[in-house]
mmCIF file of C-alpha atoms in Angstrom:
data_model
loop_
_atom_site.group_PDB
_atom_site.id
_atom_site.type_symbol
_atom_site.label_atom_id
_atom_site.label_comp_id
_atom_site.label_asym_id
_atom_site.label_seq_id
_atom_site.Cartn_x
_atom_site.Cartn_y
_atom_site.Cartn_z
ATOM 1 C CA UNK A 24 16.533 -25.725 6.304
ATOM 2 C CA UNK A 25 16.071 -23.616 3.250
ATOM 3 C CA UNK A 26 13.613 -21.357 1.443
ATOM 4 C CA UNK A 27 12.493 -22.061 -2.153
ATOM 5 C CA UNK A 28 12.064 -18.907 -4.234
ATOM 6 C CA UNK A 29 11.090 -18.870 -7.915
ATOM 7 C CA UNK A 30 13.881 -17.605 -10.197
ATOM 8 C CA UNK A 31 11.905 -14.647 -11.575
ATOM 9 C CA UNK A 32 10.980 -13.446 -8.080
ATOM 10 C CA UNK A 33 14.582 -13.967 -6.911
ATOM 11 C CA UNK A 34 15.961 -11.781 -9.630
ATOM 12 C CA UNK A 35 13.637 -8.924 -8.515
ATOM 13 C CA UNK A 36 15.218 -8.897 -5.100
ATOM 14 C CA UNK A 37 18.573 -7.108 -5.087
ATOM 15 C CA UNK A 38 19.238 -8.202 -1.484
ATOM 16 C CA UNK A 39 18.961 -11.907 -2.389
ATOM 17 C CA UNK A 40 20.884 -11.531 -5.613
ATOM 18 C CA UNK A 41 23.812 -9.564 -4.101
ATOM 19 C CA UNK A 42 23.949 -10.867 -0.542
ATOM 20 C CA UNK A 43 22.297 -14.278 -0.743
ATOM 21 C CA UNK A 44 20.033 -13.366 2.126
ATOM 22 C CA UNK A 45 16.985 -11.265 2.993
ATOM 23 C CA UNK A 46 17.808 -7.694 3.981
ATOM 24 C CA UNK A 47 14.472 -6.082 3.200
ATOM 25 C CA UNK A 48 10.935 -7.245 3.976
ATOM 26 C CA UNK A 49 8.434 -7.143 6.806
ATOM 27 C CA UNK A 50 7.866 -9.037 10.059
ATOM 28 C CA UNK A 51 5.561 -12.058 9.873
ATOM 29 C CA UNK A 52 1.914 -11.630 10.855
ATOM 30 C CA UNK A 53 1.105 -12.159 14.458
ATOM 31 C CA UNK A 54 -0.502 -15.427 15.449
ATOM 32 C CA UNK A 55 0.838 -17.124 12.273
ATOM 33 C CA UNK A 56 -0.697 -20.600 12.100
ATOM 34 C CA UNK A 57 2.224 -22.861 11.959
ATOM 35 C CA UNK A 58 0.158 -25.969 11.397
ATOM 36 C CA UNK A 59 -0.981 -24.552 8.024
ATOM 37 C CA UNK A 60 2.655 -24.870 6.768
ATOM 38 C CA UNK A 61 4.417 -27.378 9.009
ATOM 39 C CA UNK A 62 1.973 -30.252 8.628
ATOM 40 C CA UNK A 63 0.892 -29.572 5.032
ATOM 41 C CA UNK A 64 2.467 -31.552 2.269
ATOM 42 C CA UNK A 65 5.132 -29.624 0.249
ATOM 43 C CA UNK A 66 4.083 -28.219 -3.056
ATOM 44 C CA UNK A 67 4.678 -30.652 -5.904
ATOM 45 C CA UNK A 68 7.596 -28.659 -7.439
ATOM 46 C CA UNK A 69 9.309 -28.484 -4.030
ATOM 47 C CA UNK A 70 8.770 -32.185 -3.398
ATOM 48 C CA UNK A 71 10.274 -32.991 -6.773
ATOM 49 C CA UNK A 72 13.267 -30.725 -5.926
ATOM 50 C CA UNK A 73 13.827 -32.400 -2.517
ATOM 51 C CA UNK A 74 13.496 -35.896 -4.000
ATOM 52 C CA UNK A 75 16.072 -35.055 -6.659
ATOM 53 C CA UNK A 76 18.485 -33.594 -3.990
ATOM 54 C CA UNK A 77 17.865 -36.675 -1.787
ATOM 55 C CA UNK A 78 18.644 -39.001 -4.641
ATOM 56 C CA UNK A 79 21.955 -37.149 -5.404
ATOM 57 C CA UNK A 80 22.911 -37.203 -1.730
ATOM 58 C CA UNK A 81 22.271 -40.933 -1.551
ATOM 59 C CA UNK A 82 24.577 -41.479 -4.505
ATOM 60 C CA UNK A 83 27.238 -39.614 -2.590
ATOM 61 C CA UNK A 84 26.618 -41.696 0.593
ATOM 62 C CA UNK A 85 24.719 -38.994 2.500
ATOM 63 C CA UNK A 86 21.439 -40.366 3.740
ATOM 64 C CA UNK A 87 18.430 -38.055 3.878
ATOM 65 C CA UNK A 88 15.555 -39.415 5.891
ATOM 66 C CA UNK A 89 13.622 -36.216 6.664
ATOM 67 C CA UNK A 90 11.922 -34.093 4.000
ATOM 68 C CA UNK A 91 9.241 -31.672 5.165
ATOM 69 C CA UNK A 92 7.891 -28.158 5.353
ATOM 70 C CA UNK A 93 8.895 -25.787 8.074
ATOM 71 C CA UNK A 94 6.677 -23.133 9.826
ATOM 72 C CA UNK A 95 7.391 -20.200 7.507
ATOM 73 C CA UNK A 96 5.921 -20.062 4.038
ATOM 74 C CA UNK A 97 8.276 -21.529 1.431
ATOM 75 C CA UNK A 98 10.612 -22.872 4.154
ATOM 76 C CA UNK A 99 11.608 -26.593 4.011
ATOM 77 C CA UNK A 100 13.965 -28.956 5.695
ATOM 78 C CA UNK A 101 15.983 -31.980 4.677
ATOM 79 C CA UNK A 102 18.144 -34.018 7.076
#
């Protein structure tokens, strides 16, 4: 599982740049509707990214059968 963050937004977050993880932010809204993210198709740019990674993994002999969104916004999974 991973989050996709645009490069310009990433560079504005010192916690991500320096630590590689979120140290600042806020808790998610209560009653977040998971089905709005989990069952929705990934954005086109993310789908292209995941397909490119899958193709590279296949060339290395690592099969990737699952590509989908996760519950949190911008969270995705490959396995």
